[in-house]
Amino acid sequence: MAGLILFGAFFVLLLLNVPIGLLLGISSILTLLYENLPVSMVTINMYSATSKFVLLAIPFFILGGNIMEKSGISQRLIDFCKSLVGHRKSGMALVCVIVACFFAAISGSGPATVAALGMIIIPAMVKAGYDKASSTALMSTSGAIGIIIPPSITFVIYGSITGTSVGSLFASGIVPGILMGALLLTAMMWMSRKRELKLMPKASAKERWSSFKDAFWGLMMPVIILGGIYGGIFTPTEAAAVSALYGLLVGLFIYKSIRIRDILEILKDSVSQTAVVMFIVGTASLFAWVLTVTGMAASASNMLIDICNGNKYIFLLIINVILLIAGCFIDANSASYIFVPILFPVAASLGIDAVHLGCIMVMNMAIGLVTPPVGVNLYVGCGIADVSLKDISKAVLPFVAVSILTLLLVTYIPQISMAIPNLVK
C-alpha cells in the first residue's frame, strides 16, 4: 500500500505538471504519514542530504559557468573553432559540436550550454544552409554532452550518493562525451549531404593565431580544473571554487567584459539556480529514503536480481530501458536519487564497476535532456530559435538514435569509459 501511495501520488502530481521538487516532497510526506513515520524526518533527511561537503561543488560550478558565460567566452570559443574548421563542408556543424564539448567542460550543465551557444550558433547554421529545426536539434543534443564531459554536476551527485570518487567519475565521461559528439556530427553530415551549404572563407594562419589568443583564457579553464584534480593539487570541490575565482579574474582583468556592478547579478542568478538544484536534491533524497525505509528499494533490487538471474548484460539492458523512459519525465538529479539506491546494490552484486555504472546512468540522463515531453534542452532550443516543439521533436530523432548507439557502446564496452579512470588511479 505504501508503494501505491508513493508512486500514485508521484504520477498524479506529474500529470498535473507540479514541479519535480514539490511532487517528490509531497509524495514522500504522504507516504510517511500513512506509515506513521515521524514527519521530523523530512527536515532531518533534507538537511543531511544537502550538507555534504562534496555538494559544495554544485554552487561553485554553477557560479563559474555563469561568470564565464557573462565574460563572452562563448563567442570567443566559436570564433576560434570557426577559424579552424569553418571553411570545411559541414563546417558550422563541426563548430557546433566542438564548441559544445569545450563549453561543456566549463559549465557542467546541458541547458546552460544550449543557452550560451545557441543564440550564436543556430542562426549561423541556418545562414550556412542548414534546416532550422535540425540545427536547433543538433545544438540541443550537443548541449547534453554538458553533463557527460567533466566537470558535471550530475557526476557530483552520483558520487555523493554512492561514495564513488568524483575524480574517477569525471574521467569516465571524457571519451564517451567526445564519442557522442563525433557520432552526432556524423549524423548531421549524413542528413545534410544533399544540401547546398555555404562555405566560409579559410582563415589565415594570422587569423587563427589571433582567435586562439582571444580564446586562450577560456580554453585554459578545463585544463586548470581537470589538471588540478588529476595532478592531486585539489579535490573536485576545491576545483569548483578555483574555477569560479579563475573565471571572475579573467572576466574582470583580462577580457574586461565583467564590471564590478555585474557581479551582484551573476551572484543572484547563481543563487537562484543553486536553490532549485539543492531543493530537488533534498526532496529527491527524501523520496529515496522513503523507498529504502519502507523496503521498496530492497524489493525492487531483489526483483531485478531474480529477473537477471546473474546475467549482468541483461541487467545493463534493463537499466538502460528504465532510465531512458524515466528521462522523458524527470530530471537527471531526481533520477539519480530515485534509481541509484535500487540499481547500485544489484550492480555491485554482479561485479559492475561503480564508475562504469555512473557513466552509463549519466549518459542516459543526458539523452533525457532531449527526449519529450520534459526534454529541458529542447525547450531552451525552441525558445532561442523560435521553433515549435513538434518540429524539433521530429528533427531530434536521428540525434537521439546515435546518442543511444553511443550509450550501448559505452554500456557493453567498458573500456570506453574506464580507460582514463584506470590510467589516473
CSV table of C-alpha atoms in Angstrom, one decimal:
chain,number,residue,atom,x,y,z
A,1,MET,CA,0.0,0.0,0.0
A,2,ALA,CA,2.9,2.4,0.8
A,3,GLY,CA,4.2,1.9,-2.8
A,4,LEU,CA,0.7,2.7,-4.2
A,5,ILE,CA,0.6,5.9,-2.2
A,6,LEU,CA,4.2,6.9,-3.1
A,7,PHE,CA,4.1,6.3,-6.8
A,8,GLY,CA,0.3,7.0,-7.2
A,9,ALA,CA,0.8,10.5,-5.8
A,10,PHE,CA,4.0,10.9,-7.8
A,11,PHE,CA,2.3,10.2,-11.2
A,12,VAL,CA,-0.9,12.1,-10.4
A,13,LEU,CA,1.2,15.2,-9.5
A,14,LEU,CA,3.4,14.6,-12.5
A,15,LEU,CA,0.3,14.6,-14.8
A,16,LEU,CA,-0.8,17.9,-13.1
A,17,ASN,CA,2.5,19.4,-14.1
A,18,VAL,CA,3.6,20.0,-10.5
A,19,PRO,CA,7.4,21.0,-10.4
A,20,ILE,CA,9.5,17.9,-9.8
A,21,GLY,CA,10.9,19.1,-6.5
A,22,LEU,CA,7.5,19.6,-5.0
A,23,LEU,CA,6.0,16.3,-6.3
A,24,LEU,CA,8.9,14.3,-4.8
A,25,GLY,CA,8.5,16.0,-1.5
A,26,ILE,CA,4.6,15.8,-1.4
A,27,SER,CA,4.5,12.1,-2.4
A,28,SER,CA,7.2,11.3,0.2
A,29,ILE,CA,5.4,13.1,3.0
A,30,LEU,CA,2.0,11.4,2.2
A,31,THR,CA,3.8,8.0,2.5
A,32,LEU,CA,5.4,9.0,5.8
A,33,LEU,CA,2.0,9.9,7.2
A,34,TYR,CA,0.5,6.6,6.0
A,35,GLU,CA,3.4,4.6,7.5
A,36,ASN,CA,3.2,6.6,10.8
A,37,LEU,CA,6.8,7.6,10.4
A,38,PRO,CA,7.9,10.8,12.2
A,39,VAL,CA,7.4,13.9,9.9
A,40,SER,CA,10.5,15.4,11.6
A,41,MET,CA,12.5,13.0,9.3
A,42,VAL,CA,11.6,15.4,6.4
A,43,THR,CA,13.8,18.2,7.7
A,44,ILE,CA,16.5,15.9,9.1
A,45,ASN,CA,16.8,14.0,5.8
A,46,MET,CA,16.8,17.0,3.6
A,47,TYR,CA,19.4,18.7,5.7
A,48,SER,CA,21.7,15.7,5.8
A,49,ALA,CA,21.3,15.3,2.0
A,50,THR,CA,22.3,18.9,1.2
A,51,SER,CA,25.0,19.4,3.8
A,52,LYS,CA,27.6,17.0,2.3
A,53,PHE,CA,31.0,18.6,1.5
A,54,VAL,CA,31.2,17.2,-2.0
A,55,LEU,CA,27.9,19.0,-2.9
A,56,LEU,CA,29.7,22.4,-2.4
A,57,ALA,CA,31.0,21.8,-5.9
A,58,ILE,CA,27.5,22.4,-7.3
A,59,PRO,CA,27.1,26.2,-6.4
A,60,PHE,CA,30.7,26.8,-7.4
A,61,PHE,CA,30.5,25.1,-10.8
A,62,ILE,CA,27.2,27.0,-11.4
A,63,LEU,CA,28.9,30.3,-10.4
A,64,GLY,CA,31.9,29.5,-12.6
A,65,GLY,CA,29.7,28.7,-15.6
A,66,ASN,CA,27.7,31.9,-15.2
A,67,ILE,CA,30.8,34.0,-14.9
A,68,MET,CA,32.4,32.5,-18.0
A,69,GLU,CA,29.1,32.9,-19.9
A,70,LYS,CA,28.9,36.6,-19.0
A,71,SER,CA,32.5,37.1,-19.8
A,72,GLY,CA,31.9,36.4,-23.5
A,73,ILE,CA,33.8,33.2,-23.6
A,74,SER,CA,31.2,31.5,-25.8
A,75,GLN,CA,31.7,34.0,-28.7
A,76,ARG,CA,35.5,33.6,-28.4
A,77,LEU,CA,35.3,29.8,-28.5
A,78,ILE,CA,33.0,29.9,-31.5
A,79,ASP,CA,35.3,32.3,-33.4
A,80,PHE,CA,38.3,30.1,-32.6
A,81,CYS,CA,36.6,27.0,-33.9
A,82,LYS,CA,35.3,28.8,-37.0
A,83,SER,CA,38.9,29.8,-37.8
A,84,LEU,CA,39.9,26.1,-37.6
A,85,VAL,CA,37.1,24.2,-39.3
A,86,GLY,CA,34.6,26.8,-40.6
A,87,HIS,CA,35.9,26.6,-44.2
A,88,ARG,CA,35.2,22.9,-44.4
A,89,LYS,CA,31.9,21.3,-45.7
A,90,SER,CA,29.6,20.9,-42.7
A,91,GLY,CA,32.0,23.4,-41.0
A,92,MET,CA,29.3,25.1,-38.9
A,93,ALA,CA,28.0,21.7,-37.7
A,94,LEU,CA,31.6,20.9,-36.7
A,95,VAL,CA,31.8,24.3,-34.9
A,96,CYS,CA,28.5,23.5,-33.1
A,97,VAL,CA,29.7,20.1,-31.7
A,98,ILE,CA,33.3,21.1,-30.9
A,99,VAL,CA,32.3,24.3,-29.1
A,100,ALA,CA,29.6,22.4,-27.2
A,101,CYS,CA,32.2,20.0,-26.0
A,102,PHE,CA,34.5,22.9,-24.9
A,103,PHE,CA,31.8,24.8,-23.2
A,104,ALA,CA,30.6,21.6,-21.5
A,105,ALA,CA,34.0,21.5,-19.8
A,106,ILE,CA,33.3,24.9,-18.4
A,107,SER,CA,29.6,25.0,-17.5
A,108,GLY,CA,28.9,21.3,-16.4
A,109,SER,CA,25.3,21.9,-17.4
A,110,GLY,CA,23.3,20.9,-20.6
A,111,PRO,CA,20.7,23.7,-20.6
A,112,ALA,CA,23.4,26.3,-19.8
A,113,THR,CA,25.5,25.1,-22.8
A,114,VAL,CA,22.5,25.4,-25.2
A,115,ALA,CA,21.5,28.8,-23.8
A,116,ALA,CA,25.1,30.2,-24.0
A,117,LEU,CA,25.9,28.9,-27.5
A,118,GLY,CA,22.5,28.6,-29.2
A,119,MET,CA,21.8,32.2,-29.8
A,120,ILE,CA,25.0,32.5,-31.8
A,121,ILE,CA,25.4,29.1,-33.5
A,122,ILE,CA,21.8,28.3,-34.6
A,123,PRO,CA,21.4,31.5,-36.7
A,124,ALA,CA,24.9,30.9,-38.2
A,125,MET,CA,24.0,27.3,-39.1
A,126,VAL,CA,20.7,28.5,-40.8
A,127,LYS,CA,22.7,31.2,-42.7
A,128,ALA,CA,25.1,28.5,-43.9
A,129,GLY,CA,22.2,26.5,-45.4
A,130,TYR,CA,21.1,24.1,-42.6
A,131,ASP,CA,17.5,23.5,-41.7
A,132,LYS,CA,16.4,25.5,-38.7
A,133,ALA,CA,14.8,22.6,-36.8
A,134,SER,CA,17.8,20.3,-37.4
A,135,SER,CA,20.2,23.0,-36.4
A,136,THR,CA,18.3,23.5,-33.1
A,137,ALA,CA,18.1,19.8,-32.6
A,138,LEU,CA,21.9,19.4,-33.1
A,139,MET,CA,22.6,22.3,-30.7
A,140,SER,CA,20.2,20.8,-28.1
A,141,THR,CA,21.7,17.3,-28.3
A,142,SER,CA,25.3,18.6,-28.4
A,143,GLY,CA,24.5,20.7,-25.3
A,144,ALA,CA,23.5,17.4,-23.5
A,145,ILE,CA,27.2,16.5,-23.6
A,146,GLY,CA,27.5,19.1,-20.9
A,147,ILE,CA,26.6,16.6,-18.2
A,148,ILE,CA,28.9,13.9,-19.6
A,149,ILE,CA,32.2,15.8,-20.1
A,150,PRO,CA,33.7,16.9,-16.8
A,151,PRO,CA,33.0,18.9,-14.8
A,152,SER,CA,29.5,17.5,-14.4
A,153,ILE,CA,27.0,18.3,-11.6
A,154,THR,CA,25.3,15.0,-12.2
A,155,PHE,CA,28.5,13.1,-11.6
A,156,VAL,CA,29.0,15.0,-8.4
A,157,ILE,CA,25.5,14.0,-7.2
A,158,TYR,CA,26.1,10.3,-8.2
A,159,GLY,CA,29.4,10.4,-6.3
A,160,SER,CA,27.8,11.9,-3.2
A,161,ILE,CA,25.1,9.1,-3.2
A,162,THR,CA,27.4,6.2,-3.7
A,163,GLY,CA,30.7,7.4,-2.2
A,164,THR,CA,32.4,6.9,-5.6
A,165,SER,CA,35.4,9.1,-6.4
A,166,VAL,CA,34.2,12.2,-8.2
A,167,GLY,CA,37.6,12.5,-9.9
A,168,SER,CA,37.2,9.0,-11.4
A,169,LEU,CA,33.7,9.7,-12.5
A,170,PHE,CA,34.8,12.9,-14.2
A,171,ALA,CA,37.5,10.9,-16.1
A,172,SER,CA,35.0,8.3,-17.2
A,173,GLY,CA,32.9,10.9,-19.1
A,174,ILE,CA,35.7,12.3,-21.3
A,175,VAL,CA,35.9,9.6,-24.0
A,176,PRO,CA,32.1,8.9,-24.1
A,177,GLY,CA,31.4,12.6,-24.4
A,178,ILE,CA,33.8,13.0,-27.3
A,179,LEU,CA,32.5,9.8,-29.0
A,180,MET,CA,28.9,11.1,-28.7
A,181,GLY,CA,30.0,14.4,-30.3
A,182,ALA,CA,31.7,12.6,-33.2
A,183,LEU,CA,28.6,10.5,-33.9
A,184,LEU,CA,26.3,13.5,-33.7
A,185,LEU,CA,28.4,15.3,-36.2
A,186,THR,CA,28.4,12.2,-38.5
A,187,ALA,CA,24.6,12.1,-38.3
A,188,MET,CA,24.3,15.8,-39.2
A,189,MET,CA,26.7,15.4,-42.1
A,190,TRP,CA,24.7,12.5,-43.5
A,191,MET,CA,21.4,14.3,-43.1
A,192,SER,CA,22.9,17.4,-44.9
A,193,ARG,CA,24.8,15.6,-47.7
A,194,LYS,CA,22.4,16.8,-50.4
A,195,ARG,CA,22.1,20.4,-49.1
A,196,GLU,CA,23.8,23.3,-50.8
A,197,LEU,CA,25.9,24.6,-47.9
A,198,LYS,CA,27.7,27.9,-47.9
A,199,LEU,CA,31.4,27.6,-47.0
A,200,MET,CA,33.2,30.2,-45.0
A,201,PRO,CA,36.5,31.6,-46.4
A,202,LYS,CA,39.5,29.7,-45.0
A,203,ALA,CA,41.2,31.6,-42.1
A,204,SER,CA,44.8,32.6,-42.5
A,205,ALA,CA,47.4,31.5,-40.0
A,206,LYS,CA,47.4,35.0,-38.6
A,207,GLU,CA,43.7,35.0,-38.1
A,208,ARG,CA,43.8,31.5,-36.4
A,209,TRP,CA,46.6,32.7,-34.1
A,210,SER,CA,44.6,35.8,-33.2
A,211,SER,CA,41.4,33.9,-32.4
A,212,PHE,CA,43.4,31.4,-30.4
A,213,LYS,CA,45.0,34.1,-28.3
A,214,ASP,CA,41.5,35.6,-27.8
A,215,ALA,CA,40.0,32.3,-26.6
A,216,PHE,CA,43.1,31.1,-24.7
A,217,TRP,CA,42.0,32.0,-21.2
A,218,GLY,CA,38.6,30.3,-21.7
A,219,LEU,CA,40.4,27.2,-23.1
A,220,MET,CA,42.6,27.1,-20.0
A,221,MET,CA,39.6,26.7,-17.6
A,222,PRO,CA,39.0,23.0,-18.2
A,223,VAL,CA,42.8,22.4,-18.2
A,224,ILE,CA,43.1,24.0,-14.8
A,225,ILE,CA,40.1,22.2,-13.4
A,226,LEU,CA,41.0,18.7,-14.6
A,227,GLY,CA,44.8,19.2,-14.4
A,228,GLY,CA,44.4,20.3,-10.8
A,229,ILE,CA,42.2,17.3,-9.9
A,230,TYR,CA,44.3,14.6,-11.6
A,231,GLY,CA,47.5,16.3,-10.6
A,232,GLY,CA,46.5,16.0,-6.9
A,233,ILE,CA,46.6,19.7,-6.4
A,234,PHE,CA,43.0,20.0,-5.3
A,235,THR,CA,39.8,18.0,-4.8
A,236,PRO,CA,36.8,18.3,-7.2
A,237,THR,CA,35.0,20.5,-4.7
A,238,GLU,CA,38.1,22.8,-4.4
A,239,ALA,CA,38.4,22.7,-8.2
A,240,ALA,CA,34.9,24.1,-8.5
A,241,ALA,CA,35.8,27.1,-6.2
A,242,VAL,CA,39.0,27.6,-8.2
A,243,SER,CA,37.1,27.7,-11.5
A,244,ALA,CA,34.7,30.3,-10.1
A,245,LEU,CA,37.6,32.5,-8.9
A,246,TYR,CA,39.6,32.0,-12.2
A,247,GLY,CA,36.5,32.9,-14.3
A,248,LEU,CA,36.0,36.1,-12.2
A,249,LEU,CA,39.6,37.2,-12.6
A,250,VAL,CA,39.6,36.5,-16.4
A,251,GLY,CA,36.3,38.4,-16.8
A,252,LEU,CA,37.3,41.4,-14.7
A,253,PHE,CA,41.0,41.9,-15.6
A,254,ILE,CA,41.8,40.1,-18.9
A,255,TYR,CA,38.6,40.2,-21.1
A,256,LYS,CA,37.3,43.2,-19.1
A,257,SER,CA,33.8,42.2,-20.1
A,258,ILE,CA,32.5,41.9,-16.5
A,259,ARG,CA,32.1,45.1,-14.4
A,260,ILE,CA,32.0,45.3,-10.6
A,261,ARG,CA,28.3,46.1,-10.8
A,262,ASP,CA,27.7,42.9,-12.8
A,263,ILE,CA,28.9,40.7,-10.0
A,264,LEU,CA,25.7,41.1,-7.9
A,265,GLU,CA,23.5,40.0,-10.9
A,266,ILE,CA,25.8,37.0,-11.5
A,267,LEU,CA,25.6,36.0,-7.8
A,268,LYS,CA,21.8,36.4,-7.8
A,269,ASP,CA,21.5,34.1,-10.9
A,270,SER,CA,23.8,31.5,-9.4
A,271,VAL,CA,22.0,31.5,-6.0
A,272,SER,CA,18.7,31.1,-7.8
A,273,GLN,CA,19.9,28.2,-9.9
A,274,THR,CA,21.7,26.6,-6.9
A,275,ALA,CA,18.5,26.8,-4.8
A,276,VAL,CA,16.5,25.0,-7.5
A,277,VAL,CA,19.1,22.2,-7.8
A,278,MET,CA,19.6,21.8,-4.0
A,279,PHE,CA,15.8,21.8,-3.3
A,280,ILE,CA,15.5,18.9,-5.8
A,281,VAL,CA,18.5,17.2,-4.2
A,282,GLY,CA,16.8,17.5,-0.8
A,283,THR,CA,13.3,16.2,-1.8
A,284,ALA,CA,14.7,13.5,-4.1
A,285,SER,CA,16.9,12.3,-1.2
A,286,LEU,CA,13.8,12.2,1.0
A,287,PHE,CA,12.0,10.2,-1.7
A,288,ALA,CA,14.9,7.7,-1.9
A,289,TRP,CA,14.9,7.4,2.0
A,290,VAL,CA,11.2,6.5,1.9
A,291,LEU,CA,11.9,3.9,-0.8
A,292,THR,CA,14.6,2.4,1.5
A,293,VAL,CA,12.9,2.6,4.9
A,294,THR,CA,9.6,1.1,3.6
A,295,GLY,CA,11.6,-1.8,2.0
A,296,MET,CA,10.5,-0.9,-1.6
A,297,ALA,CA,14.1,-0.3,-2.8
A,298,ALA,CA,15.2,-3.7,-1.4
A,299,SER,CA,12.2,-5.4,-3.0
A,300,ALA,CA,12.9,-3.8,-6.4
A,301,SER,CA,16.6,-4.8,-6.2
A,302,ASN,CA,15.7,-8.4,-5.4
A,303,MET,CA,13.2,-8.5,-8.2
A,304,LEU,CA,15.9,-7.2,-10.6
A,305,ILE,CA,18.4,-9.9,-9.4
A,306,ASP,CA,15.7,-12.6,-10.0
A,307,ILE,CA,14.9,-11.2,-13.5
A,308,CYS,CA,18.6,-11.0,-14.5
A,309,ASN,CA,19.5,-14.4,-12.9
A,310,GLY,CA,23.1,-13.3,-12.5
A,311,ASN,CA,23.4,-12.1,-16.1
A,312,LYS,CA,24.9,-8.6,-16.0
A,313,TYR,CA,24.3,-7.9,-19.7
A,314,ILE,CA,20.6,-8.4,-19.2
A,315,PHE,CA,20.8,-6.1,-16.2
A,316,LEU,CA,22.6,-3.4,-18.1
A,317,LEU,CA,19.9,-3.6,-20.9
A,318,ILE,CA,17.1,-3.3,-18.3
A,319,ILE,CA,18.6,-0.2,-16.6
A,320,ASN,CA,19.1,1.5,-19.9
A,321,VAL,CA,15.4,0.9,-20.8
A,322,ILE,CA,14.3,2.1,-17.4
A,323,LEU,CA,16.4,5.2,-17.4
A,324,LEU,CA,15.6,6.2,-21.0
A,325,ILE,CA,11.9,6.1,-20.1
A,326,ALA,CA,12.4,7.9,-16.8
A,327,GLY,CA,14.5,10.6,-18.6
A,328,CYS,CA,11.4,11.5,-20.6
A,329,PHE,CA,9.6,12.6,-17.4
A,330,ILE,CA,12.1,13.5,-14.7
A,331,ASP,CA,15.4,15.5,-14.5
A,332,ALA,CA,18.8,13.9,-14.1
A,333,ASN,CA,19.3,14.9,-10.4
A,334,SER,CA,16.0,13.4,-9.3
A,335,ALA,CA,16.6,10.3,-11.3
A,336,SER,CA,19.9,9.8,-9.5
A,337,TYR,CA,18.3,9.8,-6.1
A,338,ILE,CA,15.4,7.6,-7.1
A,339,PHE,CA,17.2,4.9,-9.1
A,340,VAL,CA,20.7,4.7,-7.6
A,341,PRO,CA,19.6,3.1,-4.3
A,342,ILE,CA,17.8,0.4,-6.3
A,343,LEU,CA,20.4,-0.2,-9.1
A,344,PHE,CA,23.7,0.3,-7.2
A,345,PRO,CA,23.4,-2.8,-4.9
A,346,VAL,CA,22.4,-5.0,-7.9
A,347,ALA,CA,25.3,-3.7,-10.0
A,348,ALA,CA,27.7,-4.3,-7.1
A,349,SER,CA,26.5,-7.9,-6.7
A,350,LEU,CA,27.0,-8.5,-10.5
A,351,GLY,CA,30.6,-7.1,-10.4
A,352,ILE,CA,29.8,-4.0,-12.4
A,353,ASP,CA,32.3,-1.2,-11.5
A,354,ALA,CA,30.7,1.8,-9.7
A,355,VAL,CA,32.4,4.2,-12.1
A,356,HIS,CA,31.2,2.4,-15.2
A,357,LEU,CA,27.6,2.3,-13.8
A,358,GLY,CA,27.8,6.0,-13.0
A,359,CYS,CA,28.9,6.8,-16.6
A,360,ILE,CA,26.0,4.7,-18.0
A,361,MET,CA,23.5,6.4,-15.8
A,362,VAL,CA,24.7,9.9,-16.6
A,363,MET,CA,24.6,9.2,-20.4
A,364,ASN,CA,21.0,8.0,-20.0
A,365,MET,CA,20.2,11.2,-18.2
A,366,ALA,CA,21.9,13.3,-20.9
A,367,ILE,CA,19.7,11.7,-23.5
A,368,GLY,CA,16.7,12.5,-21.3
A,369,LEU,CA,17.6,16.2,-21.8
A,370,VAL,CA,16.4,15.9,-25.4
A,371,THR,CA,13.5,13.5,-25.2
A,372,PRO,CA,10.0,15.0,-24.9
A,373,PRO,CA,7.9,15.8,-23.0
A,374,VAL,CA,10.3,17.0,-20.4
A,375,GLY,CA,13.5,17.5,-22.5
A,376,VAL,CA,14.8,20.6,-20.9
A,377,ASN,CA,17.4,21.3,-23.7
A,378,LEU,CA,14.6,21.1,-26.3
A,379,TYR,CA,12.6,23.8,-24.6
A,380,VAL,CA,15.7,26.0,-24.3
A,381,GLY,CA,16.5,25.5,-28.0
A,382,CYS,CA,12.8,26.2,-29.0
A,383,GLY,CA,12.9,29.4,-27.1
A,384,ILE,CA,16.1,30.6,-28.7
A,385,ALA,CA,15.4,29.6,-32.3
A,386,ASP,CA,11.6,30.1,-32.3
A,387,VAL,CA,11.0,26.5,-33.4
A,388,SER,CA,7.9,24.6,-32.4
A,389,LEU,CA,8.3,21.6,-30.0
A,390,LYS,CA,6.6,19.4,-32.7
A,391,ASP,CA,9.2,20.3,-35.3
A,392,ILE,CA,12.2,19.9,-33.0
A,393,SER,CA,10.8,16.6,-31.7
A,394,LYS,CA,10.9,15.2,-35.2
A,395,ALA,CA,14.3,16.7,-36.0
A,396,VAL,CA,15.9,15.4,-32.9
A,397,LEU,CA,15.1,11.7,-33.5
A,398,PRO,CA,18.3,10.9,-35.6
A,399,PHE,CA,20.4,12.5,-32.9
A,400,VAL,CA,18.7,10.6,-30.2
A,401,ALA,CA,19.3,7.4,-32.2
A,402,VAL,CA,23.0,8.0,-32.4
A,403,SER,CA,23.1,9.0,-28.8
A,404,ILE,CA,21.5,5.7,-27.9
A,405,LEU,CA,24.1,3.9,-30.1
A,406,THR,CA,26.9,5.7,-28.1
A,407,LEU,CA,25.2,4.6,-24.9
A,408,LEU,CA,25.1,1.0,-26.0
A,409,LEU,CA,28.8,1.1,-27.0
A,410,VAL,CA,29.7,2.5,-23.6
A,411,THR,CA,27.5,0.0,-21.8
A,412,TYR,CA,28.8,-3.1,-23.4
A,413,ILE,CA,32.4,-2.0,-24.0
A,414,PRO,CA,33.5,-0.8,-20.5
A,415,GLN,CA,37.0,0.1,-21.7
A,416,ILE,CA,35.5,3.2,-23.5
A,417,SER,CA,34.5,4.8,-20.1
A,418,MET,CA,37.1,3.1,-17.9
A,419,ALA,CA,40.3,3.7,-19.9
A,420,ILE,CA,41.1,7.1,-18.5
A,421,PRO,CA,40.0,6.4,-14.9
A,422,ASN,CA,42.2,3.3,-14.9
A,423,LEU,CA,45.1,5.4,-16.0
A,424,VAL,CA,44.7,8.1,-13.4
A,425,LYS,CA,44.1,5.8,-10.4
